[in-house]
PDB file of C-alpha atoms and ligand atoms in Angstrom:
ATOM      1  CA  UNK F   2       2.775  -2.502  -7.216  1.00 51.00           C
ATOM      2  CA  UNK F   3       4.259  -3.980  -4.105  1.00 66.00           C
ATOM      3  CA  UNK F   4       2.192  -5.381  -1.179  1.00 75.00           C
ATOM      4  CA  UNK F   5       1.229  -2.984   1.492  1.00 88.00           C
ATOM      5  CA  UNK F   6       2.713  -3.736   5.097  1.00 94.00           C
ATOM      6  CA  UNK F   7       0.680  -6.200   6.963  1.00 93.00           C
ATOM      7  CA  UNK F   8       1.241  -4.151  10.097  1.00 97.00           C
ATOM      8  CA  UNK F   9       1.506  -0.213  10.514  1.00 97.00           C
ATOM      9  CA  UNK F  10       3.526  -0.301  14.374  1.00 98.00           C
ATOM     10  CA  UNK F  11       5.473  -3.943  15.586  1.00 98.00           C
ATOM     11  CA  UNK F  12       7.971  -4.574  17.554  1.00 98.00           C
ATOM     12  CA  UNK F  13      10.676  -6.588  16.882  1.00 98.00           C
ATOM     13  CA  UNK F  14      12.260  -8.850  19.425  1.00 98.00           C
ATOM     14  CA  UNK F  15      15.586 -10.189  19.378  1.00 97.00           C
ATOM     15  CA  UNK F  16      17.041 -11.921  21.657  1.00 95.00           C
ATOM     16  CA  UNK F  17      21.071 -11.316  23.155  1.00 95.00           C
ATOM     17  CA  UNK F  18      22.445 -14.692  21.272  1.00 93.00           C
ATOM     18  CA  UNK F  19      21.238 -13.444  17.961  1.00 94.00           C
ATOM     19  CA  UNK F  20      23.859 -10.559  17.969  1.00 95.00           C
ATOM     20  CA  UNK F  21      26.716 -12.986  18.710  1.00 94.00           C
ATOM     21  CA  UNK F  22      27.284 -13.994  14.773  1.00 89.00           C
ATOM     22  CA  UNK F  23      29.541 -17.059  14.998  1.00 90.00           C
ATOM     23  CA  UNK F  24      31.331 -15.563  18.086  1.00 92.00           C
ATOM     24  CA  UNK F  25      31.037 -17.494  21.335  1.00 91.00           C
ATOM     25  CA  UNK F  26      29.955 -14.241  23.708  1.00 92.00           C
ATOM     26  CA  UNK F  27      29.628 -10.645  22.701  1.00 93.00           C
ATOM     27  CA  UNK F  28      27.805  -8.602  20.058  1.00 95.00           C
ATOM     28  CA  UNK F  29      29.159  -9.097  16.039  1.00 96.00           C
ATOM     29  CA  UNK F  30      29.203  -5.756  14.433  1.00 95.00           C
ATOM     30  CA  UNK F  31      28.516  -7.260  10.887  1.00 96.00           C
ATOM     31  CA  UNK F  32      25.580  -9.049  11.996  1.00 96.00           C
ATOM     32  CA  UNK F  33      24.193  -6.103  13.808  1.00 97.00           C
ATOM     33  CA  UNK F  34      24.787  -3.947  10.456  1.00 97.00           C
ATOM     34  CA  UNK F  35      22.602  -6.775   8.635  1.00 97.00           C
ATOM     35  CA  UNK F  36      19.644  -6.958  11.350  1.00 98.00           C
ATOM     36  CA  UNK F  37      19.899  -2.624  11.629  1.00 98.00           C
ATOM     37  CA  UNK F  38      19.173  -2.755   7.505  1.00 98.00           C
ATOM     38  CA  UNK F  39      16.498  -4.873   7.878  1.00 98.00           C
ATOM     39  CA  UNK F  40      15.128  -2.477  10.506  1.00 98.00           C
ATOM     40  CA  UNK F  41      15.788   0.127   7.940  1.00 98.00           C
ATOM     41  CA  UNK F  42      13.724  -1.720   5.044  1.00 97.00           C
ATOM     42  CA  UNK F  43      10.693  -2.015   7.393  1.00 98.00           C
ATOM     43  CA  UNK F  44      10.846   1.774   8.735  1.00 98.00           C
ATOM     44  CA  UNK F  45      11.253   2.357   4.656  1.00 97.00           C
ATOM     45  CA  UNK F  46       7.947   0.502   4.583  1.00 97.00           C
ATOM     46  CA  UNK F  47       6.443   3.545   6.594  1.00 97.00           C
ATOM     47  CA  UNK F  48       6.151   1.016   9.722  1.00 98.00           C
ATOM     48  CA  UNK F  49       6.440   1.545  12.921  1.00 98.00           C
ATOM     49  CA  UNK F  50       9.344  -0.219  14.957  1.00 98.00           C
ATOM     50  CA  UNK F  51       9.987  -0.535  18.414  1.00 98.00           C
ATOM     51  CA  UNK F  52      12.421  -2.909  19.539  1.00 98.00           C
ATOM     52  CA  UNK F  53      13.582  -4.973  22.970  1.00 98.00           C
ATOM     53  CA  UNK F  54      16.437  -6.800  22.895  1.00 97.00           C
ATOM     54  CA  UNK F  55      18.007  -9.387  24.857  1.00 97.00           C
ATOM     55  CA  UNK F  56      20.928 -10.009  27.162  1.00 97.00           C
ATOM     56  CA  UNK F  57      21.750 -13.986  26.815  1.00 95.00           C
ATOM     57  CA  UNK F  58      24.879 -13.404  24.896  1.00 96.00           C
ATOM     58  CA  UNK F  59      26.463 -11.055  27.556  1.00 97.00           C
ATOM     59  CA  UNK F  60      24.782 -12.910  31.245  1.00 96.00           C
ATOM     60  CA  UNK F  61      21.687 -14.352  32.185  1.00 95.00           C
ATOM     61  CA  UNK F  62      20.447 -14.216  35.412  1.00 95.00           C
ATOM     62  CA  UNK F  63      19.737 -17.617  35.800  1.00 95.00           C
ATOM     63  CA  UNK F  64      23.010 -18.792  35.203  1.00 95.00           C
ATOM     64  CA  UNK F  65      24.527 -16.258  37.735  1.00 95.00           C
ATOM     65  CA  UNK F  66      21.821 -18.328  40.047  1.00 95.00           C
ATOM     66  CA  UNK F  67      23.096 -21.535  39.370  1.00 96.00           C
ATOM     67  CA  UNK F  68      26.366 -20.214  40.123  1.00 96.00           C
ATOM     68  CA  UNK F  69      25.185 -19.301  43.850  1.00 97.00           C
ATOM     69  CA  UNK F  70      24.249 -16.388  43.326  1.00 97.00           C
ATOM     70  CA  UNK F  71      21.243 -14.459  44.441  1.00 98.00           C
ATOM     71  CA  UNK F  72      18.509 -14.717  41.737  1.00 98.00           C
ATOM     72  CA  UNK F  73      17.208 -11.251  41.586  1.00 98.00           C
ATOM     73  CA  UNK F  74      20.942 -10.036  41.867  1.00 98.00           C
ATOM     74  CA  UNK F  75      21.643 -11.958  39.118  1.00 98.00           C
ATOM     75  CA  UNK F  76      18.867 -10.602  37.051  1.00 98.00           C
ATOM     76  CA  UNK F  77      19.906  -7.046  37.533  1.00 98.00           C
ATOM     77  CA  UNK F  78      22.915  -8.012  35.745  1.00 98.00           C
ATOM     78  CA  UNK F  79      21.131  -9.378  32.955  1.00 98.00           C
ATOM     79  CA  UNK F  80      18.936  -6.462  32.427  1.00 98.00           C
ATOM     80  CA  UNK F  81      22.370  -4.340  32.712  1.00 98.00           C
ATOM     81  CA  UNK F  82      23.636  -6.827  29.872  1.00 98.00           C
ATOM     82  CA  UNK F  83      20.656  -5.659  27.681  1.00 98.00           C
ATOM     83  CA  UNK F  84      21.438  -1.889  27.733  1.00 98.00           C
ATOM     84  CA  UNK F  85      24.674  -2.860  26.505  1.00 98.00           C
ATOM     85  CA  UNK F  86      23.054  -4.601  23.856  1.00 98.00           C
ATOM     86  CA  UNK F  87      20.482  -1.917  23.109  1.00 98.00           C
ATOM     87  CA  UNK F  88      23.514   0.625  23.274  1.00 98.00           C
ATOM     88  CA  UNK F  89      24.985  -1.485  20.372  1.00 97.00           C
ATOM     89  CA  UNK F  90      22.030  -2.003  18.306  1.00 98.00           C
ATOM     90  CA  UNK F  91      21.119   2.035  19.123  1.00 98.00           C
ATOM     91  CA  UNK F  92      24.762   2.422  17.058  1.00 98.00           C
ATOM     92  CA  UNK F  93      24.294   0.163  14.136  1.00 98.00           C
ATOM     93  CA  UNK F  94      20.604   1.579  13.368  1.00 98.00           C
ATOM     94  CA  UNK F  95      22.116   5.129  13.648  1.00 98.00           C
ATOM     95  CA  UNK F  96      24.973   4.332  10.800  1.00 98.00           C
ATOM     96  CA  UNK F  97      21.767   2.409   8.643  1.00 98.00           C
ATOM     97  CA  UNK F  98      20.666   6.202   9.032  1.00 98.00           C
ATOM     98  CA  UNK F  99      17.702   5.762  11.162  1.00 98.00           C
ATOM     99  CA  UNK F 100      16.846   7.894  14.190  1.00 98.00           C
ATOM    100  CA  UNK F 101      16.825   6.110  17.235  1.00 98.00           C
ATOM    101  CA  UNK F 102      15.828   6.051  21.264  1.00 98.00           C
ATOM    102  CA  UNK F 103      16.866   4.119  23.439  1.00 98.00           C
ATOM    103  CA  UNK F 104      14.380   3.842  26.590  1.00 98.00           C
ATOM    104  CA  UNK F 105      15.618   1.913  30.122  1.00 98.00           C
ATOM    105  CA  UNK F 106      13.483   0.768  32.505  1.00 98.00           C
ATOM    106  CA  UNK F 107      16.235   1.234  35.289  1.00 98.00           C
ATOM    107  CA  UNK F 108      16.960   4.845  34.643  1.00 98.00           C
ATOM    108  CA  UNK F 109      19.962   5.654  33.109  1.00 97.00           C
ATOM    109  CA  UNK F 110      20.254   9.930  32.665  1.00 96.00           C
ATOM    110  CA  UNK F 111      23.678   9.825  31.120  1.00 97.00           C
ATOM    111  CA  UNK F 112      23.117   6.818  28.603  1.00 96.00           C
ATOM    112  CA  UNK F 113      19.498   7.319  27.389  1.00 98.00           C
ATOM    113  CA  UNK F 114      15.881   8.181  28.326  1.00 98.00           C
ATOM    114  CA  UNK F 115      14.094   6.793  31.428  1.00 98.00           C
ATOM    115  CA  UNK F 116      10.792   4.721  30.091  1.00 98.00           C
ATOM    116  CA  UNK F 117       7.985   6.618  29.759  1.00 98.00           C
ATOM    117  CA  UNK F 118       5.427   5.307  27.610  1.00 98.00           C
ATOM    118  CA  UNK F 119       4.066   8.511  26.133  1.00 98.00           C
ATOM    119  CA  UNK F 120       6.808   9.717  25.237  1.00 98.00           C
ATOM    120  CA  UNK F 121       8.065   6.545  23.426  1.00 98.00           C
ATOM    121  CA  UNK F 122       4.633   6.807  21.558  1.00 98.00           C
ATOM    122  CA  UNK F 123       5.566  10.107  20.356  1.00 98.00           C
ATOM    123  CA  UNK F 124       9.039   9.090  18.966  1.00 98.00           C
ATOM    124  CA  UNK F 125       7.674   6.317  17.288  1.00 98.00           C
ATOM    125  CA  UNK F 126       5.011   9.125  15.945  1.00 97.00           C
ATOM    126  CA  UNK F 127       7.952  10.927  14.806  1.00 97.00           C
ATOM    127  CA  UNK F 128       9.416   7.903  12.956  1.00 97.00           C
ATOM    128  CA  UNK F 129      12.113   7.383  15.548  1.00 98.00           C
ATOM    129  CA  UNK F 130      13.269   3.544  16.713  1.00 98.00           C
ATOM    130  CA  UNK F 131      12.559   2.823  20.071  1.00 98.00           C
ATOM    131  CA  UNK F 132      14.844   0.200  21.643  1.00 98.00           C
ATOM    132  CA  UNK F 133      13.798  -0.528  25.083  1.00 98.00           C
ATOM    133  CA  UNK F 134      16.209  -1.829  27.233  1.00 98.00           C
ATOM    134  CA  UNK F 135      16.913  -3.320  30.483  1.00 98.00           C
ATOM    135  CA  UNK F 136      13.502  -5.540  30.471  1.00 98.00           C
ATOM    136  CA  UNK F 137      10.112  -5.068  32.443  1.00 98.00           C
ATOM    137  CA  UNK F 138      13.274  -3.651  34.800  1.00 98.00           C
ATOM    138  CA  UNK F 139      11.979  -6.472  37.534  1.00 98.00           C
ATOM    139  CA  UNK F 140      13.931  -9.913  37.980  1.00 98.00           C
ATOM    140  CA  UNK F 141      12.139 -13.343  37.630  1.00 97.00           C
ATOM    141  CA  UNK F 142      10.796 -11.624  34.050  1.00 97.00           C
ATOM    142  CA  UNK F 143      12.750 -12.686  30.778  1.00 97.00           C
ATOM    143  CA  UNK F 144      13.036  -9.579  27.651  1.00 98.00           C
ATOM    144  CA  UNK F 145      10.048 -11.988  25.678  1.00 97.00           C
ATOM    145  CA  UNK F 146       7.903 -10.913  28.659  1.00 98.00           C
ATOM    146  CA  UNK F 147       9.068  -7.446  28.160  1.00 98.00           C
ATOM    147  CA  UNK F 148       8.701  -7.482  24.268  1.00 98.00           C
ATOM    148  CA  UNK F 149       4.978  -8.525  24.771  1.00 98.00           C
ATOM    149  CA  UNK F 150       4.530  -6.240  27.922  1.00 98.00           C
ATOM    150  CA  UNK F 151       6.078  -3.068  25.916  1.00 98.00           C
ATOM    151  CA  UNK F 152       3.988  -3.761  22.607  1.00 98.00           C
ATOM    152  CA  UNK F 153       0.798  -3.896  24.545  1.00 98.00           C
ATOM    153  CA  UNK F 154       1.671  -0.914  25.679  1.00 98.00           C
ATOM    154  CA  UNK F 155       2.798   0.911  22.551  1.00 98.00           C
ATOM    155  CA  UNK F 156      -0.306  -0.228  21.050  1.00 98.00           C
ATOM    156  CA  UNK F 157       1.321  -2.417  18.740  1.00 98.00           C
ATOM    157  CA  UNK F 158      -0.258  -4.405  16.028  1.00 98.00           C
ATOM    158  CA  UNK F 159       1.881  -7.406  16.074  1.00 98.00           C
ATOM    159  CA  UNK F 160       5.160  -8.683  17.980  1.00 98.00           C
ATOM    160  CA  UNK F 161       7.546  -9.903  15.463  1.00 98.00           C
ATOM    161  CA  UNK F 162      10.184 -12.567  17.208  1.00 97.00           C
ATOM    162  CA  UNK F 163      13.224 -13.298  15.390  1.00 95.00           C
ATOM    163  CA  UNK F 164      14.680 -16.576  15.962  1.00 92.00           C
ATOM    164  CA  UNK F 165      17.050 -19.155  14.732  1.00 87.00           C
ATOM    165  CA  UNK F 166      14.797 -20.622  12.814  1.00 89.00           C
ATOM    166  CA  UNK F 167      12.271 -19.697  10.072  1.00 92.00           C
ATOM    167  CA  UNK F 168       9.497 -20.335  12.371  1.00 92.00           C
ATOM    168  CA  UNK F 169       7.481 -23.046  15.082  1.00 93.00           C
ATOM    169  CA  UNK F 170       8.116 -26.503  14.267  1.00 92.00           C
ATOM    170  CA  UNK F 171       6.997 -29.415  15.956  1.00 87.00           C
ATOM    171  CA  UNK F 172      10.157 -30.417  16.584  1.00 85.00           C
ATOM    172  CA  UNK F 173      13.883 -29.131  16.169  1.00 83.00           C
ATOM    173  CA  UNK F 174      14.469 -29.035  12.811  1.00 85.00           C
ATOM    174  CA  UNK F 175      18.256 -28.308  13.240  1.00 83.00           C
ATOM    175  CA  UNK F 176      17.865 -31.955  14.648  1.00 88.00           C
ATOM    176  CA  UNK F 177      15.030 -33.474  12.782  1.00 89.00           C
ATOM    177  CA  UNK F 178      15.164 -32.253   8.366  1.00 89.00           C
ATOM    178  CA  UNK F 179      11.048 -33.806   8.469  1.00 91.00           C
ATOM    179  CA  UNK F 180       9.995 -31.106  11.120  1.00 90.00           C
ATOM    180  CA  UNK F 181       6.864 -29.776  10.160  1.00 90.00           C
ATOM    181  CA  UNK F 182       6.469 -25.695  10.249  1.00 92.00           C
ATOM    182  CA  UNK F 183       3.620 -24.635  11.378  1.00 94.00           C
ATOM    183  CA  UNK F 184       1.780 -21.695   9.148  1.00 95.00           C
ATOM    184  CA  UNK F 185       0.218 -20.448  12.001  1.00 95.00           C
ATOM    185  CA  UNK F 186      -1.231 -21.951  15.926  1.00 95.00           C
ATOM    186  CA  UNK F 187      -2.986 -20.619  18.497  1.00 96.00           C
ATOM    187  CA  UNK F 188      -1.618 -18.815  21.790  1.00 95.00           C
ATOM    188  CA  UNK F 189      -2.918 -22.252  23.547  1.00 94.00           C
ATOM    189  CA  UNK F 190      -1.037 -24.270  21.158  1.00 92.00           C
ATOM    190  CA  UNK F 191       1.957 -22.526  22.228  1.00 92.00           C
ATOM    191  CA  UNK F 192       1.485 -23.177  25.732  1.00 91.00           C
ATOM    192  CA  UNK F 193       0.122 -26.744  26.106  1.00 89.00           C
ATOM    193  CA  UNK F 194       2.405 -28.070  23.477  1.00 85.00           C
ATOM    194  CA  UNK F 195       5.582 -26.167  25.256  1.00 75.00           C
ATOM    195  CA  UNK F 196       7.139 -25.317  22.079  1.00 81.00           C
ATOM    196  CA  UNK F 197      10.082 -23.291  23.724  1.00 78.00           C
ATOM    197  CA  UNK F 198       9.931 -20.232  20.915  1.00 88.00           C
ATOM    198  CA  UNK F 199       8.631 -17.856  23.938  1.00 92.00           C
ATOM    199  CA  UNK F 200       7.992 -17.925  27.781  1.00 92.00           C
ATOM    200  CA  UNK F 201       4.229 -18.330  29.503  1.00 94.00           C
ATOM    201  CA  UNK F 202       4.526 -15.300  30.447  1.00 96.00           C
ATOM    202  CA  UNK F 203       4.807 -13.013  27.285  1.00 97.00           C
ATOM    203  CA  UNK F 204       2.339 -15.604  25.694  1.00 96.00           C
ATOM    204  CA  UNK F 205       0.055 -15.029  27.916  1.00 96.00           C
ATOM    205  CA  UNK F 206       0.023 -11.481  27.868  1.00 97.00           C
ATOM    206  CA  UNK F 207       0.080 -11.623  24.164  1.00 97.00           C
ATOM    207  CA  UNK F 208      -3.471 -13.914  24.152  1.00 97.00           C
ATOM    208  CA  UNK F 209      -5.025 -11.846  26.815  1.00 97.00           C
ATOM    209  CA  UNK F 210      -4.379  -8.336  24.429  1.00 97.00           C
ATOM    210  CA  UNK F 211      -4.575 -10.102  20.997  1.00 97.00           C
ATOM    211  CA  UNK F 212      -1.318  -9.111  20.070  1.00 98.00           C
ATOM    212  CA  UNK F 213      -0.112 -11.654  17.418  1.00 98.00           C
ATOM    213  CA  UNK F 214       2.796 -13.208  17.099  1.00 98.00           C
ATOM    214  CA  UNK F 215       5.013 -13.746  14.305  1.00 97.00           C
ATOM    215  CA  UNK F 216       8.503 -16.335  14.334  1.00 97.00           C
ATOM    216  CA  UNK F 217      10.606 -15.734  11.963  1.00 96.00           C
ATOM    217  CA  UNK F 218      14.449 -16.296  11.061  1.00 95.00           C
ATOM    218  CA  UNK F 219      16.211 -13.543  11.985  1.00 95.00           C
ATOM    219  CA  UNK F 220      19.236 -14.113  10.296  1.00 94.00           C
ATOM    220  CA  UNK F 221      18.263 -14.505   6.699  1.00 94.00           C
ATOM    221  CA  UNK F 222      18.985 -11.456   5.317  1.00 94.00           C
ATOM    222  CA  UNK F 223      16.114  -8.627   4.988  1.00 96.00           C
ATOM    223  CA  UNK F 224      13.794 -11.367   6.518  1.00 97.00           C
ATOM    224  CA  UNK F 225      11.744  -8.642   8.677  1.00 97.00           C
ATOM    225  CA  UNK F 226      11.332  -6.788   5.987  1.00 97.00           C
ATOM    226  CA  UNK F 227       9.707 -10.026   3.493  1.00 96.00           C
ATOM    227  CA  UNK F 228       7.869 -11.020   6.751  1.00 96.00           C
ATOM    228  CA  UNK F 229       5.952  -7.190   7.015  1.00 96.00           C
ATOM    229  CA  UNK F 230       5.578  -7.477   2.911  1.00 95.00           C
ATOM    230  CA  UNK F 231       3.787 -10.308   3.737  1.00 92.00           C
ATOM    231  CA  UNK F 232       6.309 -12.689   1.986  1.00 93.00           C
ATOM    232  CA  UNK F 233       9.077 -15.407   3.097  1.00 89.00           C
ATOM    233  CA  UNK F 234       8.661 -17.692   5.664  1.00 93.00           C
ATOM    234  CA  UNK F 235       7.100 -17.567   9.411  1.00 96.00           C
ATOM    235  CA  UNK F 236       4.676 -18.773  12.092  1.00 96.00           C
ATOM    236  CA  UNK F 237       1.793 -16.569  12.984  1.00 96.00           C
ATOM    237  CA  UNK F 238       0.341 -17.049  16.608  1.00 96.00           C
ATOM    238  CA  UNK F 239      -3.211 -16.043  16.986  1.00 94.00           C
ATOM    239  CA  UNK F 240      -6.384 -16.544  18.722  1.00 91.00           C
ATOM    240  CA  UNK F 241      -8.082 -18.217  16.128  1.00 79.00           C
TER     241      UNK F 241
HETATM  242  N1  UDP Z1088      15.899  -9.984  32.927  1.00 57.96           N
HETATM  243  C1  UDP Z1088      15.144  -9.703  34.050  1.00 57.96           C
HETATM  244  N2  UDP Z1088      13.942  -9.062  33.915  1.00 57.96           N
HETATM  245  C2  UDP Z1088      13.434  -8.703  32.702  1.00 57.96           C
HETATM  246  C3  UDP Z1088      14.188  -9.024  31.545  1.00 57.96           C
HETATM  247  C4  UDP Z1088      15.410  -9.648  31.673  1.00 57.96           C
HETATM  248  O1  UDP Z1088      15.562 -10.011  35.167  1.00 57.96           O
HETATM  249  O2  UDP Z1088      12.336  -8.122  32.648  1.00 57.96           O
HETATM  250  C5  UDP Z1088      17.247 -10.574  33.065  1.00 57.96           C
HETATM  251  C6  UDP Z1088      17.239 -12.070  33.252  1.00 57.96           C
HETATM  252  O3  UDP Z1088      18.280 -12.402  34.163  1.00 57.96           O
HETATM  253  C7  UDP Z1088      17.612 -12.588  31.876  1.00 57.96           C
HETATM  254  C8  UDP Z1088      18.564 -11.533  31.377  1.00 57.96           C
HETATM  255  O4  UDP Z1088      18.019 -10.306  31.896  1.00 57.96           O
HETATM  256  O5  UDP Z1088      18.249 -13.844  31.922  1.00 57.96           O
HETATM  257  C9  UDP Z1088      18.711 -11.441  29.881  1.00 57.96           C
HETATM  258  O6  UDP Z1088      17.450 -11.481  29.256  1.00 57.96           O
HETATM  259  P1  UDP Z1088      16.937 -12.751  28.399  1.00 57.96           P
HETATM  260  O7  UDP Z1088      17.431 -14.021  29.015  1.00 57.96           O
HETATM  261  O8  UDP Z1088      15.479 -12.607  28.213  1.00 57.96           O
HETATM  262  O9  UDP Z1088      17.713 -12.496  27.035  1.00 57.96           O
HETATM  263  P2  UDP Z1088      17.667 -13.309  25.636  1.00 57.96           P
HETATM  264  O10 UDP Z1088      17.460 -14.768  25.944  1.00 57.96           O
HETATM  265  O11 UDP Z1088      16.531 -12.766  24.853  1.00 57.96           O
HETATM  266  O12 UDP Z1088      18.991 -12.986  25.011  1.00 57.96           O
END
């Protein structure tokens, strides 16, 4: 008999760069087909999922700022950049045959639902995907911040980051084959040892609700799925 799922409601994070594929800027259609099966597997599962996704492949607002741009300015545009990206992912999980909202925090009648956070409770309820897009909808915040922020909310169990990797190492181990993965560390760990997997921010808010968090390589296939089964590989971040 297979595993139960560790978790009964997550949300998955991905960030903008993710849904690139090789290409240099952009979503790739194939890759969001793989990641929208995954999601498919899991809700198969009878989990839960909520998602936020990211907007680095399409602008960031920091760039636009180092540019000479206004910062704020420039992080309106990125949020815009993740309802593109949300609009996308909203498509593939719809042909994986999953029903799907998509929820902005800048409101948006004619694309998709305003946030409101009962109602996105109710959908997931429903077994409907949730994809929240266009961040916290405040600049200076980054989509991690609004992954953890949106989770707490929801009442999630766990926030599930997929990365590049197949969890935290202690150092790049795209650079360095003897990296050690960590099994799992501590929200403090995270921050005092700046491991660059997520912000202060959404780390913080994660330790303060004990939400944990789970790294894991987004791009192997059905990964989300092994991760909720309780198999493959990842990083869990907890209290302790
Ligand atoms: N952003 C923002 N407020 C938020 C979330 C995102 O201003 O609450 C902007 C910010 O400019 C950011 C961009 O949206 O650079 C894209 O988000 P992010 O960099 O987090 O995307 P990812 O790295 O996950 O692809």
């Amino acid at each position: 008999m297979s595993h139960p799922p560790l978790y009964q409601r997550v949300m998955l994070k991905v960030s903008g760069e993710a849904l690139m594929g090789d290409r240099e800027y952009g979503l790739d259609t194939n890759t969001c087909r793989r990641i929208a099966e995954d999601v498919k597997g899991v809700v198969d599962l009878g989990v839960q999922v909520c998602m936020v996704i990211g907007g680095g492949n399409i602008f960031r607002g920091i760039a636009g700022a180092a540019a000479g741009m206004e910062r704020a300015q420039a992080d309106y545009m990125g949020m815009l950049a993740t309802v593109m990206n949300a609009l996308g992912m909203q498509s593939a999980l719809e042909k994986a045959g999953l029903p799907t909202r998509v929820q902005s925090a800048i409101p948006m009648q004619s694309l998709c639902e305003p946030y409101i956070r009962r109602r996105a409770i109710r959908h997931m309820e429903k077994g409907r995907v949730v994809i929240f897009a266009a961040g916290t909808g405040n600049p200076f915040f980054t989509t991690d911040t609004a992954a953890a922020l949106r989770a707490v909310e929801m009442g999630c169990d766990a926030l599930l980051k997929g990365t590049q990797v197949d969890g935290v190492y202690a150092s790049d181990p795209r650079k360095n084959p003897q990296a050690e993965r960590y099994v799992t560390l501590t929200y403090l760990d995270m921050l005092s040892r700046d491991l660059a997997v997520m912000d202060a921010a959404a780390i913080s808010l994660a330790r303060e609700n004990r939400l944990p968090i789970i790294v894991f390589n987004i791009h192997e296939p059905n990964a989300f799925t092994a991760v909720m089964r309780g198999e493959g590989r990842f990083t869990t971040v907890v209290e302790q």
